[in-house]
Amino acid sequence: MTSPIAGGVDCDLHPALPHLTSLLPYLNDYWRDQVTTRGMTDLESQSYPPHSPISARPDWRPAKGKPGASLHDLTTHALDPFGTGIGICNPLYGLQMVFSEDMADAFCRALNDWLVKEWLDKDARLRGSIVIPVQSVEKSVAEIERCARDSRFVQVLMLVMGDIPLGKRAYWPIYAAAERHGLPIGVHAGSNYHNPPSSVGWGSYHIEDYVAQAQAFQTQLTSLIVEGVFAKYPRLKMVMLESGFTWLPSYVWRLHKFWRGVRMETPWVDRAPMEIVRSNIRFSLQPVDAPPDPETLNRLFDHMQSDELLLFSTDYPHWQFDGNAVLPDGLSPELVRKIMIDNPYATYTRLNGAGSKESAA
Amino acid sequence: MNVQFRPSADAPVTAKTAIADCDIHPARRSMKDLYPYLAKRWHDHLETYGGHAYQGMMEGPPYPKAQPNASRRDAYPPEGGVQGSSLSFMQQQHLDPNNVALGVLNPLNTGQGLRNQELSAALATAINDWQIAEWTSKDSRLKGSVVVANEDGVASAAEIRKRAGDKNFVQVLLLSRNVEPLGQRRYWPIYEAAQEAGLPIGVHAFGFGGNPITASGWPSYYIEEMVGHSQCQQTALASIVLEGVLERFPKLKMIMIEAGFGWAPSLAWRLDRVWQRLRSEVPHVKRPPSEYIKDHIWWTTQPMEDPERRDHLFQTIDWIGWDKLLFATDYPHWDYDEPSRVLPAGVSDANRAAFYLGNARELYGIA
């Protein structure tokens, strides 16, 4: 086992909203009434069925309630054991599944306010991601502007499977706002299920949906790169969360080969795909889709040809590792420092400030 | 992947060693080439209503290709017609100079995956008759693929049984993008019949099944479609493994064609990890997924992964196995891999021989 070092940044924590009704204190009269009068059910996404083994490590599963719903559990399970200095909260509540942009907007604002009040205000180590109503680009930008005033929000959160590919120009105002405020875009595993959750249709099983997250990340990277997002927003970072990363080298080899062949189709892509990945794309550490032998893993790191791409994560409370083995075997001390401290601080520039409710830089 | 191939002085000297080409695309000049093998009713139908595929275009692909017919500009036959439509020019330009000892034909645009199932089945039979009449009976190096109307499992199984034992055919051809992921039950009659006939299943990239070609909807560019074939293939293979197809049909062999192979190790590792967690959902998957992949799956090489450092390529192949790769050029398509240039120096003679010819001969049972 490779030992973590103190002061690291955990880039993928999942505090759980206990229930849709937990948002009631943060909703206005109209939406509070909508939730109660219509008998709305909890917006729990089938990307992570609460009782699925992958959704919570057995020893992190609470006696009752949703895994990840307790601040005390999160800090004692995920922060304290690894000496974590900063933890970034990425709520996965299923707001992206909502079809109405008005409803999505109201719920996202409430969720972001809930995160501040119930989590960020209660533990100084915690930082947040802004969940946006992607159903409306205009409303998403407004929510980024609203939340960005609190410098404890360090990222904007989107899902890897949505209505349209992430590189599409329609989304660019979101990226402009994120870049303007020094917020990376975190792209997390999960779907709004408005499209089949794989590129070849609906599979039968939850396990297929989970495996297919990796392929979804690959098609999104293609979209982001070839549409020219990083030519337009060169300072924008995007972080692939719970994406796996061992697919990256062979994926880039293929993209690079086709880019050489048909780059006349997208002439604004003026750098090789791997260069763009190195400057603008990062990946959370967990899950490590590799066999548990250091030699294979180190070969994979060599294939990635950069030690700046990975950011430490536990993916709490999802079950990606056992015991304290959050870092795979065979990492050098230099790489551990890069993954746990240097790379996250270089990616999340807002972490370099004090982190306060008031104005962000 | 160069459209125009320029020989280089440091090319290995293996070009003239006999090779297998496991992905050749014979083309029809027009749909009329199939009329001799198709009932009159369907001639009229095609001319009135067209093919009625799971995509909007009456003619041509929704993402415009980078070259006419996605083919080499130097591959137009002198007598006219589209690239790949002339046997004599294919012999002159490709089979003879590259010493192709075994060429596997994968006809595309065949009527596979049309919305009208009866038409799709009639076209599949016609394209199989056409392969014998126009290609395999005229050049014994060429072997055909049994094209099936894959959305109709029963009709597909009947077509496979009809061709079983016919030495003109060495595999059954499916495409990766279909109405459902390839492991689904509607396709099981195909696997049952193929296993019974002792024919491997070739799964070639492409197809339109009505699903957006990403899990986030339709992308903008041809390059996204091309790169995306590998993601579609990964998901299709995951479906085959996780539905238990290879447990149910234990003698089935499958070939992943034109979708790359570099992703195979990472996909297998991911499947194994996730299966450890979620195997209670799929009790019919009895072994770690990577074992099914190792035992049942072969990979054609084109478009060959092309890392900056050749040791990265060799390490990737070591993870897959040199005995599982089948050389392919994709002739006459534009992203053709040139046999003499595709494999970097530093490969043992035994691995080189297996890569270019031995593995294909053994898999397809061709002496």
XYZ file of C-alpha atoms in Angstrom, chain B:
367
model
C -3.382 6.258 -42.515
C -2.026 8.269 -45.410
C -4.329 8.560 -48.343
C -1.431 8.458 -50.739
C 1.174 5.970 -49.744
C 4.771 6.986 -50.256
C 7.213 4.093 -49.832
C 10.045 4.918 -47.479
C 13.592 3.653 -47.588
C 13.520 2.254 -44.072
C 10.341 0.214 -44.548
C 10.750 -3.347 -43.280
C 11.330 -5.903 -46.001
C 8.317 -8.004 -45.121
C 6.021 -6.472 -47.711
C 6.190 -9.409 -50.023
C 5.685 -12.084 -47.405
C 2.244 -13.635 -47.807
C -0.364 -11.925 -45.649
C -3.980 -12.241 -44.665
C -6.128 -9.140 -45.064
C -9.065 -9.600 -42.720
C -10.994 -6.491 -43.749
C -11.535 -5.878 -47.466
C -14.571 -3.979 -48.685
C -15.987 -5.083 -52.005
C -18.411 -2.480 -53.330
C -21.382 -2.689 -55.649
C -21.452 -0.084 -58.420
C -25.111 0.542 -57.610
C -28.024 -1.299 -56.091
C -28.739 -2.672 -59.582
C -25.747 -5.009 -59.197
C -27.887 -6.939 -56.725
C -30.994 -7.177 -58.917
C -30.019 -10.556 -60.415
C -30.172 -11.946 -56.879
C -33.290 -10.116 -55.766
C -36.979 -10.694 -56.553
C -38.535 -8.160 -58.952
C -40.803 -6.972 -56.169
C -37.798 -5.556 -54.326
C -36.397 -3.759 -57.395
C -39.626 -1.758 -57.552
C -39.703 -1.273 -53.798
C -36.153 0.070 -53.649
C -36.745 2.447 -56.544
C -39.982 3.753 -55.019
C -39.178 3.910 -51.301
C -35.416 3.464 -50.950
C -33.765 1.550 -48.150
C -35.496 3.231 -45.179
C -32.670 2.948 -42.686
C -32.515 4.109 -39.052
C -31.211 7.501 -40.191
C -32.628 10.329 -42.247
C -30.587 10.440 -45.439
C -32.101 8.881 -48.575
C -28.630 8.449 -49.972
C -25.191 8.674 -48.441
C -23.992 8.947 -44.850
C -25.263 11.522 -42.323
C -21.673 12.584 -41.551
C -20.015 13.432 -44.876
C -16.844 11.391 -45.292
C -13.435 12.969 -45.791
C -13.108 11.376 -49.268
C -15.676 10.213 -51.839
C -17.036 6.861 -50.627
C -14.553 7.036 -47.707
C -12.085 5.506 -50.147
C -8.643 6.134 -51.550
C -8.644 8.533 -54.475
C -6.213 6.265 -56.294
C -8.523 3.253 -55.997
C -11.037 4.142 -58.723
C -11.047 1.266 -61.226
C -9.928 2.292 -64.735
C -13.108 0.833 -66.232
C -15.274 3.147 -64.055
C -17.356 2.495 -60.963
C -16.641 3.234 -57.306
C -13.531 2.178 -55.425
C -13.640 -1.509 -54.534
C -16.129 -2.449 -57.266
C -13.684 -4.125 -59.658
C -12.128 -7.473 -58.847
C -9.457 -7.128 -61.517
C -8.359 -3.720 -60.245
C -8.406 -4.936 -56.642
C -6.132 -7.789 -57.725
C -3.842 -5.423 -59.592
C -3.678 -2.701 -56.954
C -3.843 -4.696 -53.736
C -4.081 -8.500 -53.726
C -1.170 -9.238 -56.090
C 1.430 -6.631 -55.070
C 0.791 -7.154 -51.364
C 0.754 -10.937 -51.749
C -2.602 -11.354 -50.027
C -3.003 -15.097 -49.498
C -6.307 -14.784 -47.677
C -8.673 -11.853 -48.085
C -11.836 -11.628 -45.976
C -14.646 -9.664 -47.632
C -16.825 -7.454 -45.456
C -19.501 -5.895 -47.658
C -20.949 -2.705 -46.134
C -24.082 -0.764 -47.135
C -25.737 -4.088 -47.684
C -29.170 -3.593 -46.225
C -28.110 -4.729 -42.760
C -30.127 -2.852 -40.190
C -32.940 -1.513 -42.362
C -36.269 -0.747 -40.740
C -38.105 -3.016 -43.191
C -37.076 -6.460 -41.962
C -38.318 -8.364 -44.996
C -36.333 -6.137 -47.346
C -33.292 -6.427 -45.100
C -33.471 -10.240 -45.224
C -33.891 -10.286 -49.022
C -30.893 -7.985 -49.435
C -28.760 -10.095 -47.092
C -29.420 -13.202 -49.175
C -28.733 -11.241 -52.365
C -25.430 -9.814 -51.133
C -24.294 -13.279 -50.093
C -25.142 -14.714 -53.542
C -23.373 -11.713 -55.103
C -20.202 -12.348 -53.063
C -20.016 -15.900 -54.438
C -20.866 -14.988 -58.024
C -18.721 -11.876 -58.379
C -15.838 -12.431 -55.978
C -15.103 -15.705 -54.199
C -15.823 -17.963 -57.163
C -13.477 -15.843 -59.282
C -10.541 -15.551 -56.890
C -9.926 -18.368 -54.422
C -7.903 -16.084 -52.129
C -11.082 -14.219 -51.270
C -13.566 -15.473 -48.685
C -16.974 -14.015 -47.979
C -18.889 -13.012 -44.863
C -22.438 -14.177 -44.310
C -24.413 -10.940 -44.181
C -27.577 -11.218 -42.078
C -30.635 -9.057 -41.442
C -29.494 -8.850 -37.859
C -32.544 -7.162 -36.321
C -34.514 -10.288 -37.245
C -32.774 -13.073 -35.334
C -34.874 -15.852 -36.853
C -34.296 -14.766 -40.467
C -30.589 -14.311 -39.681
C -30.289 -17.807 -38.241
C -31.967 -19.226 -41.366
C -29.494 -17.416 -43.627
C -26.555 -18.695 -41.560
C -27.841 -22.289 -41.694
C -28.297 -21.944 -45.436
C -24.605 -20.986 -45.810
C -23.237 -23.441 -43.227
C -20.548 -25.650 -44.723
C -20.170 -23.401 -47.789
C -16.430 -22.817 -48.133
C -17.064 -19.460 -49.793
C -17.804 -18.039 -46.333
C -15.549 -17.828 -43.273
C -17.595 -15.731 -40.847
C -20.925 -14.090 -40.096
C -20.927 -10.298 -40.352
C -22.557 -7.982 -37.833
C -22.129 -4.253 -37.305
C -21.492 -2.635 -33.921
C -24.335 -0.099 -33.891
C -27.741 -1.698 -33.861
C -31.188 -1.198 -32.422
C -29.970 -2.710 -29.146
C -26.574 -3.603 -27.667
C -25.278 -6.794 -29.273
C -25.606 -8.966 -26.176
C -29.399 -8.625 -26.152
C -31.591 -11.677 -26.577
C -32.981 -10.654 -29.967
C -29.535 -11.450 -31.408
C -29.048 -14.828 -29.684
C -30.456 -16.896 -32.600
C -27.568 -15.473 -34.668
C -25.007 -16.661 -32.138
C -26.656 -20.057 -31.811
C -26.655 -20.621 -35.575
C -23.078 -19.350 -35.973
C -21.804 -21.635 -33.236
C -23.643 -24.541 -34.811
C -22.139 -23.723 -38.240
C -18.653 -23.284 -36.742
C -18.490 -19.742 -38.107
C -16.923 -16.907 -36.085
C -18.887 -13.659 -35.770
C -17.167 -10.590 -37.186
C -18.395 -7.368 -35.595
C -17.441 -4.516 -37.892
C -17.572 -0.889 -36.753
C -20.473 1.184 -38.175
C -24.181 0.734 -38.621
C -27.186 2.817 -37.653
C -29.600 1.435 -35.114
C -31.402 4.668 -34.361
C -29.422 5.415 -31.199
C -27.360 8.599 -30.980
C -23.732 7.632 -31.439
C -22.789 8.991 -28.044
C -24.632 8.561 -24.751
C -25.045 12.345 -24.828
C -26.685 12.637 -28.224
C -25.434 13.359 -31.714
C -22.000 14.959 -32.141
C -21.100 17.416 -34.915
C -18.250 15.949 -36.909
C -17.135 12.987 -38.979
C -14.041 12.631 -36.795
C -16.316 12.118 -33.787
C -18.134 9.346 -35.606
C -14.840 7.709 -36.588
C -13.208 7.935 -33.159
C -16.560 6.983 -31.638
C -16.576 3.590 -33.302
C -14.209 2.377 -30.639
C -16.551 3.509 -27.840
C -19.518 1.826 -29.553
C -17.498 -1.346 -29.944
C -16.435 -1.277 -26.286
C -20.030 -1.003 -25.149
C -21.229 -3.664 -27.589
C -18.538 -6.040 -26.318
C -19.407 -5.254 -22.696
C -23.005 -6.129 -23.500
C -21.980 -9.446 -25.092
C -19.949 -10.373 -22.010
C -22.415 -9.123 -19.390
C -25.464 -10.725 -21.013
C -23.640 -14.047 -20.777
C -23.516 -14.696 -24.532
C -20.089 -16.298 -24.267
C -21.217 -18.432 -21.335
C -24.275 -19.591 -23.261
C -22.423 -20.186 -26.550
C -19.063 -21.403 -25.291
C -17.654 -22.286 -28.707
C -18.406 -18.907 -30.226
C -15.496 -16.871 -31.540
C -15.829 -13.178 -32.281
C -13.694 -10.707 -34.166
C -13.753 -6.983 -33.443
C -13.194 -5.381 -36.849
C -11.960 -1.845 -37.527
C -12.545 -0.490 -34.049
C -8.998 -0.586 -32.698
C -7.614 -2.913 -30.058
C -5.667 -0.600 -27.742
C -8.739 -0.135 -25.556
C -9.123 -3.860 -24.881
C -6.918 -4.093 -21.750
C -8.465 -1.076 -20.038
C -12.008 -2.243 -20.803
C -11.223 -5.737 -19.487
C -9.717 -4.327 -16.276
C -12.717 -2.091 -15.749
C -15.136 -4.960 -16.386
C -13.278 -7.158 -13.901
C -13.264 -4.504 -11.192
C -16.904 -3.626 -11.572
C -17.917 -7.291 -11.844
C -16.265 -7.928 -8.471
C -18.644 -5.362 -7.011
C -21.828 -6.028 -8.959
C -21.724 -9.703 -9.895
C -24.873 -10.404 -7.868
C -26.777 -8.570 -10.607
C -25.436 -10.839 -13.363
C -25.120 -14.337 -11.862
C -24.965 -15.781 -15.391
C -21.508 -14.200 -15.779
C -19.572 -16.899 -13.995
C -15.968 -15.929 -14.670
C -14.127 -12.605 -14.583
C -15.093 -10.782 -17.809
C -11.472 -10.545 -18.934
C -11.347 -14.332 -19.221
C -14.217 -14.417 -21.708
C -12.517 -11.692 -23.719
C -9.201 -13.516 -23.687
C -10.781 -16.827 -24.757
C -13.312 -15.659 -27.336
C -12.246 -12.373 -28.917
C -9.880 -11.589 -31.799
C -9.043 -8.125 -33.117
C -8.302 -6.813 -36.586
C -5.475 -4.311 -36.614
C -6.569 -1.436 -38.843
C -6.648 1.414 -37.958
C -3.532 0.445 -36.081
C -2.921 2.299 -32.832
C 0.006 4.571 -33.399
C 1.681 5.786 -30.190
C 4.779 7.982 -30.369
C 6.799 5.259 -28.683
C 6.724 1.779 -30.164
C 7.350 0.098 -26.788
C 3.940 1.423 -25.722
C 2.388 -0.390 -28.670
C 4.247 -3.597 -27.886
C 3.262 -3.477 -24.200
C -0.361 -3.005 -25.215
C -0.197 -5.989 -27.559
C 1.457 -8.046 -24.821
C -1.590 -7.372 -22.626
C -3.892 -8.629 -25.432
C -1.753 -11.439 -26.856
C 0.084 -11.577 -30.189
C -2.058 -14.605 -31.044
C -5.253 -12.533 -31.047
C -4.435 -9.919 -33.694
C -5.485 -10.276 -37.321
C -3.859 -8.005 -39.852
C -6.233 -5.913 -41.978
C -5.833 -3.067 -44.469
C -9.444 -1.877 -44.889
C -8.871 -1.641 -48.655
C -10.050 0.476 -50.477
C -10.955 2.875 -47.676
C -8.989 6.061 -47.112
C -7.603 5.041 -43.737
C -5.998 1.980 -45.287
C -3.028 0.544 -43.361
C -0.110 -0.297 -45.646
C 1.161 -3.823 -44.871
C 4.870 -3.046 -45.102
C 4.674 -0.052 -42.753
C 2.186 -0.962 -40.094
C 4.367 -2.909 -37.673
C 7.445 -1.179 -36.253
C 10.779 -2.956 -36.164
C 11.577 -5.016 -33.106
C 8.971 -7.770 -33.383
C 10.085 -11.405 -33.288
C 9.735 -13.446 -36.485
C 7.194 -15.750 -34.829
C 4.987 -12.853 -33.684
C 5.303 -11.164 -37.059
C 4.225 -14.328 -38.877
C 1.280 -14.830 -36.535
C 0.244 -11.179 -36.864
C 0.282 -11.091 -40.658
C -1.040 -14.533 -41.528
C -0.844 -17.366 -39.004
C -3.558 -16.184 -36.608
C -6.042 -15.620 -39.452
C -5.362 -19.009 -41.011
C -5.895 -20.743 -37.714
C -9.020 -18.814 -36.753
C -10.682 -19.183 -40.147
C -9.445 -22.737 -40.673
C -7.749 -21.920 -43.975
C -4.692 -24.035 -44.735
